[in-house]
Coordinates of C-alpha atoms in Angstrom, one line a residue:
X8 CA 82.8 98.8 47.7
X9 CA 85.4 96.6 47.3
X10 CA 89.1 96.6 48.0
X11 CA 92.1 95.0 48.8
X12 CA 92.4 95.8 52.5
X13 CA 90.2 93.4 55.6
X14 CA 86.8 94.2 56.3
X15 CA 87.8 95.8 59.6
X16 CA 90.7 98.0 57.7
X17 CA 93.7 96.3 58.0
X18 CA 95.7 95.6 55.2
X19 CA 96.4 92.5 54.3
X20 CA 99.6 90.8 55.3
X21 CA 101.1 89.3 52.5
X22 CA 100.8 92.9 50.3
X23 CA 104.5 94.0 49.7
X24 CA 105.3 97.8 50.3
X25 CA 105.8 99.2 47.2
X26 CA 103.4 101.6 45.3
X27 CA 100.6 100.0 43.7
X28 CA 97.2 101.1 42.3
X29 CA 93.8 99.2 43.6
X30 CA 90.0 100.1 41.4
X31 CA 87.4 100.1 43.2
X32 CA 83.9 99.4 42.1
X33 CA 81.9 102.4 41.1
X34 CA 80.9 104.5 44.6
X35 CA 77.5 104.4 45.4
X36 CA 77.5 107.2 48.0
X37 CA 77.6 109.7 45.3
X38 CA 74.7 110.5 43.1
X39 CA 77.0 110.2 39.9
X40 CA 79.0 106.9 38.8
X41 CA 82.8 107.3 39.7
X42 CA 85.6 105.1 39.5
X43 CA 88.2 105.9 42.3
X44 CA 91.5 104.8 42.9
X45 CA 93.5 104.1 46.1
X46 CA 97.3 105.1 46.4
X47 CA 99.3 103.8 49.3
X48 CA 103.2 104.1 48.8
X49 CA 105.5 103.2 52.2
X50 CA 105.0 106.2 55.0
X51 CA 102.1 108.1 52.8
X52 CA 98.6 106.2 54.2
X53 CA 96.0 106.0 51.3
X54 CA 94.6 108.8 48.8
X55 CA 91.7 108.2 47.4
X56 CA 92.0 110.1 43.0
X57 CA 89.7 110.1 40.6
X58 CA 90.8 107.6 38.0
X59 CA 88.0 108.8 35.5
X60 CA 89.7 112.2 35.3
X61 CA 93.2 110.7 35.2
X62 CA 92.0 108.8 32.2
X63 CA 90.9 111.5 30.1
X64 CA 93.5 113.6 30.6
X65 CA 96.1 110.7 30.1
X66 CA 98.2 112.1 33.1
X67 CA 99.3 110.9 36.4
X68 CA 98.0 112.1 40.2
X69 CA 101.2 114.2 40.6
X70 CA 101.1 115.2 37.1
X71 CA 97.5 117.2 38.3
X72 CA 99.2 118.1 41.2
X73 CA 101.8 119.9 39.3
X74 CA 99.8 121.0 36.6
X75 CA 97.3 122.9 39.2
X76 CA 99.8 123.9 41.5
X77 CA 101.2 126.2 38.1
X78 CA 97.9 127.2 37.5
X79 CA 97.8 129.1 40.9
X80 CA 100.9 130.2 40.7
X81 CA 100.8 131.9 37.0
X82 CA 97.3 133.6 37.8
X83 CA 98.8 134.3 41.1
X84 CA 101.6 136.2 40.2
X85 CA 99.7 138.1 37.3
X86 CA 97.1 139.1 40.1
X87 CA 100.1 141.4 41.7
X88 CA 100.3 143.3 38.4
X89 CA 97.0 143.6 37.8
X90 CA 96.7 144.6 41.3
X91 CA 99.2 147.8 41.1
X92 CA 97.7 148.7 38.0
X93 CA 93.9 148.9 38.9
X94 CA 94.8 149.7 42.4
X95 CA 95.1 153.8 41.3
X96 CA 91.6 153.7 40.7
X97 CA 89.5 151.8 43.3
X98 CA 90.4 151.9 47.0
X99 CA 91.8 148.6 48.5
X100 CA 87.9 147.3 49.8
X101 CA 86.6 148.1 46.9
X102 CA 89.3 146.1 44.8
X103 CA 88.6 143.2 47.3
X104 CA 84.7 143.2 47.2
X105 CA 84.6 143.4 43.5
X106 CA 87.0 140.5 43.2
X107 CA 85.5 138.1 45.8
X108 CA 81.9 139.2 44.1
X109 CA 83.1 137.8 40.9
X110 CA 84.8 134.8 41.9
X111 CA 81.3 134.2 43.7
X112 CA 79.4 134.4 41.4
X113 CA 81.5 132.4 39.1
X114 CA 82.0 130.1 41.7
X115 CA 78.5 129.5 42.7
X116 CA 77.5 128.8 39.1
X117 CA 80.0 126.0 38.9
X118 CA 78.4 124.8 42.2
X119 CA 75.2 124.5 40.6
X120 CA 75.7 123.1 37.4
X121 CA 78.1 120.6 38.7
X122 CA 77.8 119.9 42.4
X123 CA 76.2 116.8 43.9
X124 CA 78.2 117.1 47.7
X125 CA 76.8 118.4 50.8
X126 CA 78.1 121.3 52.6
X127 CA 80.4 121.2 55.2
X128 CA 79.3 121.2 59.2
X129 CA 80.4 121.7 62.7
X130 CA 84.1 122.4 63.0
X131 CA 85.0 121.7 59.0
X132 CA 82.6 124.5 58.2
X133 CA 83.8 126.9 61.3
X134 CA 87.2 126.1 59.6
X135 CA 86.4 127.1 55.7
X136 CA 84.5 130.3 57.2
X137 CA 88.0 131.0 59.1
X138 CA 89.9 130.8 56.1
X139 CA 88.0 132.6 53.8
X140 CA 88.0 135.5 56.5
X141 CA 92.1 135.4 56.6
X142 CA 93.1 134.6 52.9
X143 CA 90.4 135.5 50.6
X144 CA 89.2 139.1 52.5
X145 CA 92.2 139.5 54.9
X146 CA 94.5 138.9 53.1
X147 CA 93.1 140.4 49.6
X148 CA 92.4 143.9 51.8
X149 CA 95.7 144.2 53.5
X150 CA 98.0 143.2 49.9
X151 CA 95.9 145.8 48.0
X152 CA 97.0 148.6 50.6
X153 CA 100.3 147.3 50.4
X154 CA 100.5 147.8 46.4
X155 CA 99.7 151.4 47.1
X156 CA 103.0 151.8 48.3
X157 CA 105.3 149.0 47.2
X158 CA 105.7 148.0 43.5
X159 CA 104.9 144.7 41.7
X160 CA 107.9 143.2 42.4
X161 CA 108.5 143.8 45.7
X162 CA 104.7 142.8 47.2
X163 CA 105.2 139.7 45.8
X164 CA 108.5 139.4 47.3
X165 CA 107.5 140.2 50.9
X166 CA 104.5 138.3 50.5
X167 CA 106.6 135.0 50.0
X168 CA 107.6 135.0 53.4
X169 CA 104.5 132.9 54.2
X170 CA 105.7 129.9 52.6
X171 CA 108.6 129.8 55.4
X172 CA 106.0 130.5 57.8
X173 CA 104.0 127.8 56.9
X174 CA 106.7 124.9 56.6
X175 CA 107.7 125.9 60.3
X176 CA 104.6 125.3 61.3
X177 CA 103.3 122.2 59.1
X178 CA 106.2 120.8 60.0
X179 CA 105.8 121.3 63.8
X180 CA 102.2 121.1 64.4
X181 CA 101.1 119.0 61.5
X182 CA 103.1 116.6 61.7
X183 CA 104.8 117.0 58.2
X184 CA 108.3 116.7 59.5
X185 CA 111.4 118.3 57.5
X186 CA 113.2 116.9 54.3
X187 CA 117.0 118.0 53.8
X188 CA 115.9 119.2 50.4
X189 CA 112.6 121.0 52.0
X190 CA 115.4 123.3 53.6
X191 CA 117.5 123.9 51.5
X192 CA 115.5 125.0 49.1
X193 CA 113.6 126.9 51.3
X194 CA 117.6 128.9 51.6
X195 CA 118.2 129.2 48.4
X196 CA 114.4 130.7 47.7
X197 CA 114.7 133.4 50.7
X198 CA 118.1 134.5 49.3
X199 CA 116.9 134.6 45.9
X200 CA 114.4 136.5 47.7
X201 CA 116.5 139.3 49.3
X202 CA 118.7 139.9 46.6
X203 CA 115.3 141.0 44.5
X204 CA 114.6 143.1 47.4
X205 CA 117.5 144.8 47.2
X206 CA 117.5 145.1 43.2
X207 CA 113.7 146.3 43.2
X208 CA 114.1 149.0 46.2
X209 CA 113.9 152.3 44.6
X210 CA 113.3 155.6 46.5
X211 CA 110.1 156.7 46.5
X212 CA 108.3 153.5 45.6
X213 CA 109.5 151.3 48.7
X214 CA 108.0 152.9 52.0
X215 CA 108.1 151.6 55.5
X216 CA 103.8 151.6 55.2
X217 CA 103.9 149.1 52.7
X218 CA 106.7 146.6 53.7
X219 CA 104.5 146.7 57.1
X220 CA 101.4 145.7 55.0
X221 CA 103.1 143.7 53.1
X222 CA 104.5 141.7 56.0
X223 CA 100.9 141.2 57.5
X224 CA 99.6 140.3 54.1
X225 CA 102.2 137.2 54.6
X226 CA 101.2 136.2 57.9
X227 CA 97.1 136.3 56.7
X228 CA 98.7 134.4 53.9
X229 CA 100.4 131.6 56.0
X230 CA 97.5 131.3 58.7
X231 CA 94.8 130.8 55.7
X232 CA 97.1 128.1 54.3
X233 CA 97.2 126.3 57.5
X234 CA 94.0 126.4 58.3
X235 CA 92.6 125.3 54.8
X236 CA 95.2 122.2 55.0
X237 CA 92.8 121.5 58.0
X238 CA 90.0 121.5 56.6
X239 CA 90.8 119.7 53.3
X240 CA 90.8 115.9 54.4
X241 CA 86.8 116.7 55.1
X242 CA 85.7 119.2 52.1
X243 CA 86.5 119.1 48.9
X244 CA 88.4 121.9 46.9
X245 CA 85.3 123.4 44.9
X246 CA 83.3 123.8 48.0
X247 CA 86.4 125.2 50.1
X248 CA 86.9 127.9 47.5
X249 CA 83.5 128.3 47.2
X250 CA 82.7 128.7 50.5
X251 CA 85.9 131.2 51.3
X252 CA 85.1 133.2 48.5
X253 CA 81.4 134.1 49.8
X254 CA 82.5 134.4 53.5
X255 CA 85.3 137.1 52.2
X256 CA 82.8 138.5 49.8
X257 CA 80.6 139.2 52.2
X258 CA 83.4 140.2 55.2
X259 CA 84.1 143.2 52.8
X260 CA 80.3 143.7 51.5
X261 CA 80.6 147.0 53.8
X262 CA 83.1 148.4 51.2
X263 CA 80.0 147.4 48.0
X264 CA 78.6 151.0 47.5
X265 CA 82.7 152.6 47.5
X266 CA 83.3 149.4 44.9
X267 CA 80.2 150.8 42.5
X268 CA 81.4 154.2 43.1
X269 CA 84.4 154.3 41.7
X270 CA 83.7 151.2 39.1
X271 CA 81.4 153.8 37.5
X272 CA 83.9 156.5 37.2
X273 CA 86.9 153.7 36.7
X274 CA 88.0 153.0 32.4
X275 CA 86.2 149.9 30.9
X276 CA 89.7 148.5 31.0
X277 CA 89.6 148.9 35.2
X278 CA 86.4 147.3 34.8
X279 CA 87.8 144.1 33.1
X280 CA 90.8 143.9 35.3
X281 CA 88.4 143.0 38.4
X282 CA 86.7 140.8 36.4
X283 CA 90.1 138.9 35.7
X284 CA 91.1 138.6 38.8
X285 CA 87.9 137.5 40.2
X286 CA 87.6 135.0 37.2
X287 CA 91.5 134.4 37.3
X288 CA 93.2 134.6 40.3
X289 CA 90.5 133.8 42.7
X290 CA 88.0 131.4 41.5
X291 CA 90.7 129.8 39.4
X292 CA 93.4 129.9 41.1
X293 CA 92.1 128.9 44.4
X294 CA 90.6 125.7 43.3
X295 CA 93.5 124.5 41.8
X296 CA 95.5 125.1 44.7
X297 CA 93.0 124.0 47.0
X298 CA 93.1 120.8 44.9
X299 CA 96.7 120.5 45.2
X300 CA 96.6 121.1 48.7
X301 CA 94.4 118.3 49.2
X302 CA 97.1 116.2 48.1
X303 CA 100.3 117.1 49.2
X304 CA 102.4 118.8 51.9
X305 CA 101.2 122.1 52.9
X306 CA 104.9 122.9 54.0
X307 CA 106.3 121.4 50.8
X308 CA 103.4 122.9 48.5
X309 CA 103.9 126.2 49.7
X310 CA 107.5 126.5 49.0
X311 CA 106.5 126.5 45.4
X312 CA 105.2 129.9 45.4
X313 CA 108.6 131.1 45.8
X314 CA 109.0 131.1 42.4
X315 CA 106.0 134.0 42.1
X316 CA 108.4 137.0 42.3
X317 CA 110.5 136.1 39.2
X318 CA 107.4 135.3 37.4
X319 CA 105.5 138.8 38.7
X320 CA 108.7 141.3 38.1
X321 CA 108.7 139.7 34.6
X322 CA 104.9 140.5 33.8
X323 CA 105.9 144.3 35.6
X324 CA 108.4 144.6 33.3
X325 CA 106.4 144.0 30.7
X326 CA 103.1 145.6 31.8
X327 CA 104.2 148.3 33.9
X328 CA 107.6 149.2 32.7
X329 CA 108.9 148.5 35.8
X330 CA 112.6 147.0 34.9
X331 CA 113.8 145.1 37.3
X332 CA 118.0 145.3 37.9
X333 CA 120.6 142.5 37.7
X334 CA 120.2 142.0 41.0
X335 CA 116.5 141.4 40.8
X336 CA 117.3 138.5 37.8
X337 CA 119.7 136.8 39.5
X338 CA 117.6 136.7 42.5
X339 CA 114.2 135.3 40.2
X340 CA 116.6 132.7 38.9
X341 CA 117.8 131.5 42.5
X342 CA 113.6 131.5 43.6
X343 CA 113.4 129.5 40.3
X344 CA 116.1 127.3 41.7
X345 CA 114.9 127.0 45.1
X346 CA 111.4 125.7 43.9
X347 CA 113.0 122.6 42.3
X348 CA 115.4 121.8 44.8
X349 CA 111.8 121.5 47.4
X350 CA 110.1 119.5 44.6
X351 CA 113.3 117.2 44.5
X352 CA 111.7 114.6 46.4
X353 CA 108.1 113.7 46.3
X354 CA 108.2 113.0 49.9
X355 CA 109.9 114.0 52.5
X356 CA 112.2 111.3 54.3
X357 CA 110.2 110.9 57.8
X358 CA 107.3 112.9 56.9
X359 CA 103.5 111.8 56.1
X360 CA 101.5 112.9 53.6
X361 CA 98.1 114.8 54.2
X362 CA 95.0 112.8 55.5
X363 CA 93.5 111.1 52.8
X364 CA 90.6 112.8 51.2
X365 CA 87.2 111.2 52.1
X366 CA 85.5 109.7 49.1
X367 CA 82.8 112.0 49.1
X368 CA 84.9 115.0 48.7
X369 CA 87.3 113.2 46.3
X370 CA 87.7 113.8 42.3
X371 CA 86.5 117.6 42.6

């Protein structure tokens, strides 16, 4: 293929540093025609997009970006509802094996009707099987136990402690540095945050169990982000999820005859819920986010999320009946608020962008 950089790599001297878009001729190391696109801007490296699917939907890169990074976080926060509400009547392995079943199957469908890449190896594949095992059973085990004891509202809250988690530590050991609008809307998120805390805590519902849980749900949460940031720049996001989804299926397979057990005596309504968030929340949800992932800032990325609690005690309230308090509003505003202050600036003043995404894993 062609480009506008050397034969050895080097770009050429005269190009001026500004954004610009370069086609390339149709890729012949993938079995289907593509037409790709390279993005350089000053301090980002090169990204390889999928023009084709940029063209039919008429949108820009970080117009995809955004649009699957809502996607998550919609089905994400709807997954803590539907996670209180089904959680009454199958146990926390259960819930998780019956989810992760779903999303594999669902999942390994799409694979097959769809997918021409090969599978990840050596260390990429040690690190997809790593974070399926931390986010998708981890993760979905330890936030299911936690909604036993905590409400809606305040499992998503505790739960968004990852994202701080994970800037610290993309921005100290992957290099992603720190933007002044990174932090403070990282501030403004946290205290939106607490004040919800504080509004949601009710006695009886709030236990010292489930902020525990809830805690180490954030921490699963965090790790599995970091570790699927590195394995993105070598597997694309369909295969990631794919992958993750069967490792954490089968990590909580020894929970399968308690899952069919109580789905037999559970309501055909039960039933549906762990289809949804099978369908939803995990096969969905994950491949968006593993797309977006793929293509921006896991620290900057992940401060998005902050905006799930306003958008879960909302669905609660609706759902559930659980009304939230002033306190609670005013906090889901500031989390509102502190998501658009980190998606101020597109990139970070002396950060760098993600690895770019080889072009066999590209376009997923």
């Amino acid at each position: 293929m062609h480009a506008a950089f050397g034969n050895d790599g080097s770009e050429h001297p005269e190009r001026p540093q500004v954004e610009h878009l370069q086609r390339l001729q149709p890729c012949l190391t993938i079995e289907f025609d593509c037409s790709l696109v390279l993005r350089r801007t000053p301090g980002e490296g090169v990204l390889v997009e999928d023009a084709n699917l940029q063209r039919r939907m008429g949108l820009s890169p970080e117009h995809l970006v955004a649009l699957a990074t809502a996607a998550s976080l919609l089905l994400w926060a709807a997954a803590f509802v539907v996670i209180r509400w089904v959680g009454q009547s199958l146990g926390p392995g259960a819930l998780a094996f019956g989810r992760l079943l779903v999303g594999s199957v669902v999942l390994t469908l799409l694979v097959l009707v769809r997918h021409r890449r090969r599978p990840p190896t050596g260390r990429t594949l040690a690190l997809v099987v790593a974070y399926g095992l931390l986010w998708f059973a981890g993760y979905a085990v330890v936030l299911n136990w936690a909604e036993r004891h905590l409400d809606a509202g305040t499992a998503s809250m505790l739960v968004q402690l990852a994202p701080l988690i994970v800037a610290v530590v993309a921005g100290l050991g992957l290099g992603e540095g720190f933007s002044g609008t990174l932090a403070l809307g990282l501030v403004i998120a946290l205290a939106g945050v607490a004040l919800i805390a504080v509004g949601s805590h009710r006695p009886g519902v709030t236990d010292r169990i489930g902020v525990v849980l809830g805690l180490l749900a954030a921490v699963l949460y965090a790790a599995g982000v970091l570790v699927q940031k590195l394995a993105l720049p070598h597997v694309d996001a369909l295969t990631a999820t794919w992958l993750g989804c069967v490792v954490g299926a089968v990590a909580t397979s020894p929970f399968a005859h308690q899952a069919w057990t109580q789905a037999t005596a559970a309501s055909w309504r039960d039933v549906v819920a762990v289809v949804f968030l099978g369908v939803g929340p995990t096969a969905v949800a994950f491949t968006t986010w593993a797309y977006a992932l793929s293509r921006s800032g896991a620290g900057r990325l992940s401060a998005t999320t902050l905006g799930v609690p306003a958008v879960a005690i909302a669905l609660s309230w609706l759902v559930l009946g659980e009304v939230p308090v002033l306190l609670s509003v005013v906090g889901g505003v500031l989390c509102v608020v502190g998501v658009l202050v980190t998606r101020w600036s597109r990139t970070a003043p002396g950060s760098i962008a993600p690895p770019p995404v080889p072009v066999e894993g590209s376009g997923s």
